[in-house]
Tab-separated table of C-alpha atoms in Angstrom:
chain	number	residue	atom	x	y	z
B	293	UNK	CA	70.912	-28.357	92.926
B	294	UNK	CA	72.295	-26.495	96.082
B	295	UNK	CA	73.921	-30.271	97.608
B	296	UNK	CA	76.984	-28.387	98.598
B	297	UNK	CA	76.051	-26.970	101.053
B	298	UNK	CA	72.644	-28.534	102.386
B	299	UNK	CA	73.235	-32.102	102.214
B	300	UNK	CA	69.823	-33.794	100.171
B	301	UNK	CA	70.551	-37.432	101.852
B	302	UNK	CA	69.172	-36.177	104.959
B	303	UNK	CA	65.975	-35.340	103.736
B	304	UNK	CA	62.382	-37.645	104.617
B	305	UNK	CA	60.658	-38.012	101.613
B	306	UNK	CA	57.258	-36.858	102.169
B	307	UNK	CA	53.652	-36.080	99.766
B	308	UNK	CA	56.083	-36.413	96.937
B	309	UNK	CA	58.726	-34.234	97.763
B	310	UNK	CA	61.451	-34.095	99.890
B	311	UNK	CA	61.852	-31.922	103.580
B	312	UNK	CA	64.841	-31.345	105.427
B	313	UNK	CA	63.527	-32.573	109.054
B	314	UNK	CA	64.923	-29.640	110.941
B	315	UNK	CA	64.410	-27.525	114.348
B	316	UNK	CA	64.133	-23.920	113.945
B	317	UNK	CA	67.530	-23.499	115.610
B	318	UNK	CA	69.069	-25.839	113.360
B	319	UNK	CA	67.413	-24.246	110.052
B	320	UNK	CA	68.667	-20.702	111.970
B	321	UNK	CA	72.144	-22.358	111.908
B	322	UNK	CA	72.220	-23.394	108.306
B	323	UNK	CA	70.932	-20.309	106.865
B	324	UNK	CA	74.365	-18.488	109.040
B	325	UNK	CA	76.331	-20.783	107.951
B	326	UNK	CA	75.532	-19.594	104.014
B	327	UNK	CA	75.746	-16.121	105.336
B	328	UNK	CA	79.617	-16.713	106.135
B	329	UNK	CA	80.488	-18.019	103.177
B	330	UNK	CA	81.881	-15.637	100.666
B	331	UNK	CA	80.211	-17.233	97.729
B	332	UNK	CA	76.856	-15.210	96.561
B	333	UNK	CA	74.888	-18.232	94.906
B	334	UNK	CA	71.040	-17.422	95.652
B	335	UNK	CA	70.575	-20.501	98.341
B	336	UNK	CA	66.654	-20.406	98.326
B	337	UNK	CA	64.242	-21.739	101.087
B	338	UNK	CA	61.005	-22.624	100.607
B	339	UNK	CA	58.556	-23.417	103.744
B	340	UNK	CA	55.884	-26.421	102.541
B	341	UNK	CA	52.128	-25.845	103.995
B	342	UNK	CA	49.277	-27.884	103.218
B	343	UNK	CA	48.195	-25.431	99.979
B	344	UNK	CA	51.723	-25.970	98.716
B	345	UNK	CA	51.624	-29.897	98.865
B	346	UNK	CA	48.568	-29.883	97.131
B	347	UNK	CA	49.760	-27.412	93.787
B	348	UNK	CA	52.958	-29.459	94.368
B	349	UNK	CA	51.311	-32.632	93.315
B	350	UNK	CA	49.960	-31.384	89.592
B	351	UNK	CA	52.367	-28.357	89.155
B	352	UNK	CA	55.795	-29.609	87.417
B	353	UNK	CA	57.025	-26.304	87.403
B	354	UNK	CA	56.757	-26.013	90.993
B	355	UNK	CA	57.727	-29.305	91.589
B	356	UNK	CA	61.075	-28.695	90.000
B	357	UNK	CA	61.729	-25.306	92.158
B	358	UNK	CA	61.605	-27.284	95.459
B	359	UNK	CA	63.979	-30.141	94.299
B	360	UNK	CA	66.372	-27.344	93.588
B	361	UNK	CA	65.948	-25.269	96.759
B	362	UNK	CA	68.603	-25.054	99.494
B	363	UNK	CA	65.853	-25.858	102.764
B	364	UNK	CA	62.598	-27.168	102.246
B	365	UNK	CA	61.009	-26.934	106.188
B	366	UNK	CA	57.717	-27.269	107.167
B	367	UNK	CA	55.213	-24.285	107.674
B	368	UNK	CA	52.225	-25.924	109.213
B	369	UNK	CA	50.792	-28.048	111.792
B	370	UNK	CA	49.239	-30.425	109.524
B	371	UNK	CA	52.065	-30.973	107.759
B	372	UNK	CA	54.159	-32.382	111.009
B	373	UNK	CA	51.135	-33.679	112.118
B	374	UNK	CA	50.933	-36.060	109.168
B	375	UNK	CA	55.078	-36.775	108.883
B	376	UNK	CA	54.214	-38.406	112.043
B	377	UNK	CA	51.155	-40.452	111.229
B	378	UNK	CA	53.281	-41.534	108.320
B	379	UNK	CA	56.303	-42.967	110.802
B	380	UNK	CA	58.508	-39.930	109.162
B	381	UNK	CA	58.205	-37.303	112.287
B	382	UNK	CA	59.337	-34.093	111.762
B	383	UNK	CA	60.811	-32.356	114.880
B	384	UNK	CA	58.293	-29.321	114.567
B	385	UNK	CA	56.951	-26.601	112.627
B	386	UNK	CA	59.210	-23.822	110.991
B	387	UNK	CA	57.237	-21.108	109.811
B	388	UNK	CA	58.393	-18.110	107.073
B	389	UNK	CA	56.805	-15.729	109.141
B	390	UNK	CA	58.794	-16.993	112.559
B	391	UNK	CA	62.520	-18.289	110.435
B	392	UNK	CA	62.794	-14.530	109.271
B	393	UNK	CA	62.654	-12.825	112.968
B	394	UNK	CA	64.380	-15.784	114.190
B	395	UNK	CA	67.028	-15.167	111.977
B	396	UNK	CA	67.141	-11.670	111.968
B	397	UNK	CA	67.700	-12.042	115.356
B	398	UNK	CA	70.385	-14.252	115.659
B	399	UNK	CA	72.297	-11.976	113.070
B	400	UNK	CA	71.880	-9.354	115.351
B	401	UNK	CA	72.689	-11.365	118.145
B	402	UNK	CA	75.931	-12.356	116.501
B	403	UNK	CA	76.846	-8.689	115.093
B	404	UNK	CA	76.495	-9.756	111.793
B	405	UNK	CA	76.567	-7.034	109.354
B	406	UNK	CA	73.991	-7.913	107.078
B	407	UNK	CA	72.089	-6.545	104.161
B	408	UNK	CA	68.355	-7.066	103.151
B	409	UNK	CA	65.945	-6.353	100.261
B	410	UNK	CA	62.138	-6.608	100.301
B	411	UNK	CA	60.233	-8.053	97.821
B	412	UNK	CA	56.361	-8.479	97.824
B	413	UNK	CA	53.479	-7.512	99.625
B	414	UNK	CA	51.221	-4.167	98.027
B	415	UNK	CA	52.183	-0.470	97.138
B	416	UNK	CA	54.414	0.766	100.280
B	417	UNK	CA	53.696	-1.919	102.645
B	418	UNK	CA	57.812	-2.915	102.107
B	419	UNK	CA	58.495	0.405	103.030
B	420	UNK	CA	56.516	0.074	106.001
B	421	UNK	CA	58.243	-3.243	106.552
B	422	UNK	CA	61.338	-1.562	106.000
B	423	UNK	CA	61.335	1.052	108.708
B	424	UNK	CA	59.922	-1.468	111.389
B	425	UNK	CA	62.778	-3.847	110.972
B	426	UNK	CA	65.686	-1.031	111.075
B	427	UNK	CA	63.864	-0.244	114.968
B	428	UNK	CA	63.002	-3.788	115.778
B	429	UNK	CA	67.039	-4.811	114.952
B	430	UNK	CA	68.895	-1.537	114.515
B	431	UNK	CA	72.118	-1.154	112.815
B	432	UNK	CA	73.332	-4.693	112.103
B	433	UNK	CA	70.459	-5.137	109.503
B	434	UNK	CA	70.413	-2.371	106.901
B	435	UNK	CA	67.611	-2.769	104.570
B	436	UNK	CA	68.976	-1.490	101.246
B	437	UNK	CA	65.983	-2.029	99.314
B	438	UNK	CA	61.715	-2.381	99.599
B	439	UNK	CA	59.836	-2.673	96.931
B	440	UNK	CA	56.561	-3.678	95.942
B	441	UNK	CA	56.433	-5.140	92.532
B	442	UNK	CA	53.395	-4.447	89.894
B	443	UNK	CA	51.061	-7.192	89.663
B	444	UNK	CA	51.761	-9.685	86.997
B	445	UNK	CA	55.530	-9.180	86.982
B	446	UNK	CA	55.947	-12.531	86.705
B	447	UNK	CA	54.552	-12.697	83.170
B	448	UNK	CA	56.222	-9.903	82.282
B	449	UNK	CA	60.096	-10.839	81.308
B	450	UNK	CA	61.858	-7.273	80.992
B	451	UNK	CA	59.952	-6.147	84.171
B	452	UNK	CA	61.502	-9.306	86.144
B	453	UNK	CA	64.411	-8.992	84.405
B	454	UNK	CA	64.944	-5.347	85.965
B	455	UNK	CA	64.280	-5.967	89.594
B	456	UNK	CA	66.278	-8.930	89.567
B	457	UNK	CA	69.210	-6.656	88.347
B	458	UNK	CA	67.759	-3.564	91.098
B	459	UNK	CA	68.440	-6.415	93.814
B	460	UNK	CA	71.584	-7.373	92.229
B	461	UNK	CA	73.016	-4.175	92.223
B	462	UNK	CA	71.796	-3.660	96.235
B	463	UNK	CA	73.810	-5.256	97.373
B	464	UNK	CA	71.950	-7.237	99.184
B	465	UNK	CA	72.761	-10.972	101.244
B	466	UNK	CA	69.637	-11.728	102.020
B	467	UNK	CA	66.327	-11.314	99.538
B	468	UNK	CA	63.001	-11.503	100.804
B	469	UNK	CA	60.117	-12.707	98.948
B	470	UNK	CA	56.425	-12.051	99.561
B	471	UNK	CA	54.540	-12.741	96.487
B	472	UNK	CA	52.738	-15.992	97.334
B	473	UNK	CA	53.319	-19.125	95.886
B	474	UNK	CA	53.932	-20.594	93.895
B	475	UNK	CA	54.997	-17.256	92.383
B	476	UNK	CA	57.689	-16.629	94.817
B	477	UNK	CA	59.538	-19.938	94.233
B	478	UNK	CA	59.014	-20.077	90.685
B	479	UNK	CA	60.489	-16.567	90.551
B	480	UNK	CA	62.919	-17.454	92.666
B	481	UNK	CA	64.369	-20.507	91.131
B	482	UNK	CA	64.422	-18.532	87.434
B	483	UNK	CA	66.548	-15.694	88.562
B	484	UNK	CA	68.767	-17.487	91.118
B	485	UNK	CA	71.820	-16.724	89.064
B	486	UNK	CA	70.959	-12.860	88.126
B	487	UNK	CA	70.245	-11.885	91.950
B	488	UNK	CA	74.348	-11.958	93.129
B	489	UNK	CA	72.627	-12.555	97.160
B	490	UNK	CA	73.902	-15.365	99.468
B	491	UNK	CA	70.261	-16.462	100.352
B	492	UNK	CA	66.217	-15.787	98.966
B	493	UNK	CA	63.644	-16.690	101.768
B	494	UNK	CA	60.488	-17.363	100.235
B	495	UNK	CA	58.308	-16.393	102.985
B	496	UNK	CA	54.654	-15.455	101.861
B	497	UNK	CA	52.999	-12.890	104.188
B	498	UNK	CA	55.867	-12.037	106.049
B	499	UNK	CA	56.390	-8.795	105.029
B	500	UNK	CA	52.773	-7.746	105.167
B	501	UNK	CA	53.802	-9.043	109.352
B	502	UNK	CA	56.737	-6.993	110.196
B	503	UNK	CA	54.634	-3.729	108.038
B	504	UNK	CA	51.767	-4.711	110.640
B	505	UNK	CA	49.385	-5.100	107.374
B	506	UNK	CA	47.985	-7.920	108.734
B	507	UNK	CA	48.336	-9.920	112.247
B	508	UNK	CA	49.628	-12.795	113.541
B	509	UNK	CA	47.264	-14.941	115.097
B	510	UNK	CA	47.351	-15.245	118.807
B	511	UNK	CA	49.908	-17.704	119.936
B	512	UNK	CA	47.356	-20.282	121.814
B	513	UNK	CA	46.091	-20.486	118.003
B	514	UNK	CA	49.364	-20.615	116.220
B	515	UNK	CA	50.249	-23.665	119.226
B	516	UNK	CA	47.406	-25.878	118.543
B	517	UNK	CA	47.265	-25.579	114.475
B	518	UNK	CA	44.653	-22.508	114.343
B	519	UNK	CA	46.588	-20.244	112.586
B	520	UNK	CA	44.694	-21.315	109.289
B	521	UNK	CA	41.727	-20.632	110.795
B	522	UNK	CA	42.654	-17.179	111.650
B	523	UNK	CA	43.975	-15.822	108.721
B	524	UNK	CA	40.802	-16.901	106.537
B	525	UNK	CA	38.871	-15.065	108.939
B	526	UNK	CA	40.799	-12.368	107.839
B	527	UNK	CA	40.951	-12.578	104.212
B	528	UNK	CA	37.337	-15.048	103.845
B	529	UNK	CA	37.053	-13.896	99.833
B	530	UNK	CA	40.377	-15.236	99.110
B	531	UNK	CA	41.350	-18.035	101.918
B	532	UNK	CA	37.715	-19.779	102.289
B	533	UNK	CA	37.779	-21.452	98.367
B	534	UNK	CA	41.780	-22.229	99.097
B	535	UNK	CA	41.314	-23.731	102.315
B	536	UNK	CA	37.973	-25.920	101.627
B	537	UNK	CA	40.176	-27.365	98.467
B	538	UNK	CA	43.257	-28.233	100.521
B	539	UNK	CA	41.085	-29.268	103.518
B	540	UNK	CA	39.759	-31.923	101.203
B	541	UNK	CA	42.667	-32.910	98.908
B	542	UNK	CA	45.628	-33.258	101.844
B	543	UNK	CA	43.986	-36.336	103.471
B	544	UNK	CA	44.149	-38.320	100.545
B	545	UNK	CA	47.772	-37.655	99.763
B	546	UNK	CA	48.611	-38.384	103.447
B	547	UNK	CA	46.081	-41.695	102.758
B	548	UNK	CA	48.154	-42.396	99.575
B	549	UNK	CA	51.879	-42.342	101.284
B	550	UNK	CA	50.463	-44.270	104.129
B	551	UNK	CA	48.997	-47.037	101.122
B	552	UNK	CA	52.653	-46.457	99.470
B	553	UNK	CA	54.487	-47.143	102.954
B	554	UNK	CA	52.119	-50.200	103.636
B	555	UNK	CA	52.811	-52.007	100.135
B	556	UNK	CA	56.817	-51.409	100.891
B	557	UNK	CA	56.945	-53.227	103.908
């Protein structure tokens, strides 16, 4: 695991895994503070939402990529919602989609030269992405690499083995992976050591964001939990089945620590 830099001891144990109980300033911070380091050693963060808990909970595979990423922060209102119901609070939500710009920004902010690749999202919507970041954050970001990999790369070990080596090459410090999960972490966590980055965000949708493929929603919604609601308005075929199931399954896990917290006391 990544303990030398991101210390696991400060971690609240939570659903059966463990978060790092962080502002998005502080998660900002640590994320820089792997940027200035000279070593290259594929610190991954992965952002926990309610759909994640539940695969986490009967997917070993995926269980084993989060104990062995750099940040684990949560991406959801019912997530921090619950951490406090449970008497573990976490300070607030830290979204993918807002920990990239936030980021990005701060790098600029700082004049940190700083090189990205894209990975995820469909058929020219990294390039997209691409251009939109280099006039969002100009010339201290240089995107040196978008591309949109063929479905079921994954399964497919010469493909993966040949874009981990394109983003190796790159020369990239930061990677940036929109595949969905748990593909992206899996993926992730099996090519750490062939990437040569400093860190792999692990950020869903994001890229389909900053391409303007799909929207945000409205911040009033994003501020009271709504998001959710939003984005399977958007994408019904695929979000309504995903959402019903997690809908249902997350209050019994929160139920279950709460039973687990009771019997400790």
């Amino acid at each position: 695991m990544n303990q030398s830099v991101s210390d696991q001891r400060d971690r609240v144990s939570l659903f059966g895994i463990q978060i790092d109980p962080l502002t998005m300033k502080a998660a900002v911070d640590k994320l820089l503070t792997v940027l200035h380091a000279p070593q290259r050693t594929s610190h991954y963060v992965v952002t926990p939402n309610t759909d994640h808990i539940v695969m986490l909970q009967s997917d070993a595979a995926f269980r084993k990529a989060y104990l062995n990423a750099f940040l684990v922060v949560a991406d959801g209102k019912p997530v921090v919602l619950a951490s406090r119901l449970l008497g573990k609070p976490l300070p607030e939500t830290v979204p993918g989609s807002d920990l990239l710009p936030a980021l990005f920004t701060e790098i600029c902010a700082k004049k940190i030269s700083t090189k990205v690749f894209l990975f995820g999202a469909g058929p020219g919507v990294a390039l997209k992405a691409r251009d939109n970041i280099q006039t969002r954050w100009g010339s201290t970001l240089q995107v040196v690499g978008a591309t949109s990999p063929a479905f079921g790369f994954e399964h497919d070990a010469p493909a993966s083995a040949a874009y981990a080596r394109e983003i190796a090459q790159s020369g990239a410090d930061i990677l940036v992976i929109g595949v969905g999960a748990p593909k992206q972490e899996l993926w992730a966590f099996a090519h750490r050591e062939q990437l040569n980055v400093k860190l792999v965000l692990c950020v869903g949708a994001t890229i389909d964001f900053l391409a303007g493929e799909k929207q945000r929603a409205p911040q009033w919604m994003q501020r009271t939990g709504l998001e959710w609601f939003y984005r399977m308005c958007q994408e019904p075929k695929r979000l309504v089945r995903r959402y019903g199931k997690d809908a249902f399954v997350f209050p019994f896990i929160v139920l279950r620590d709460a039973l687990q917290r009771t019997e400790k006391r």
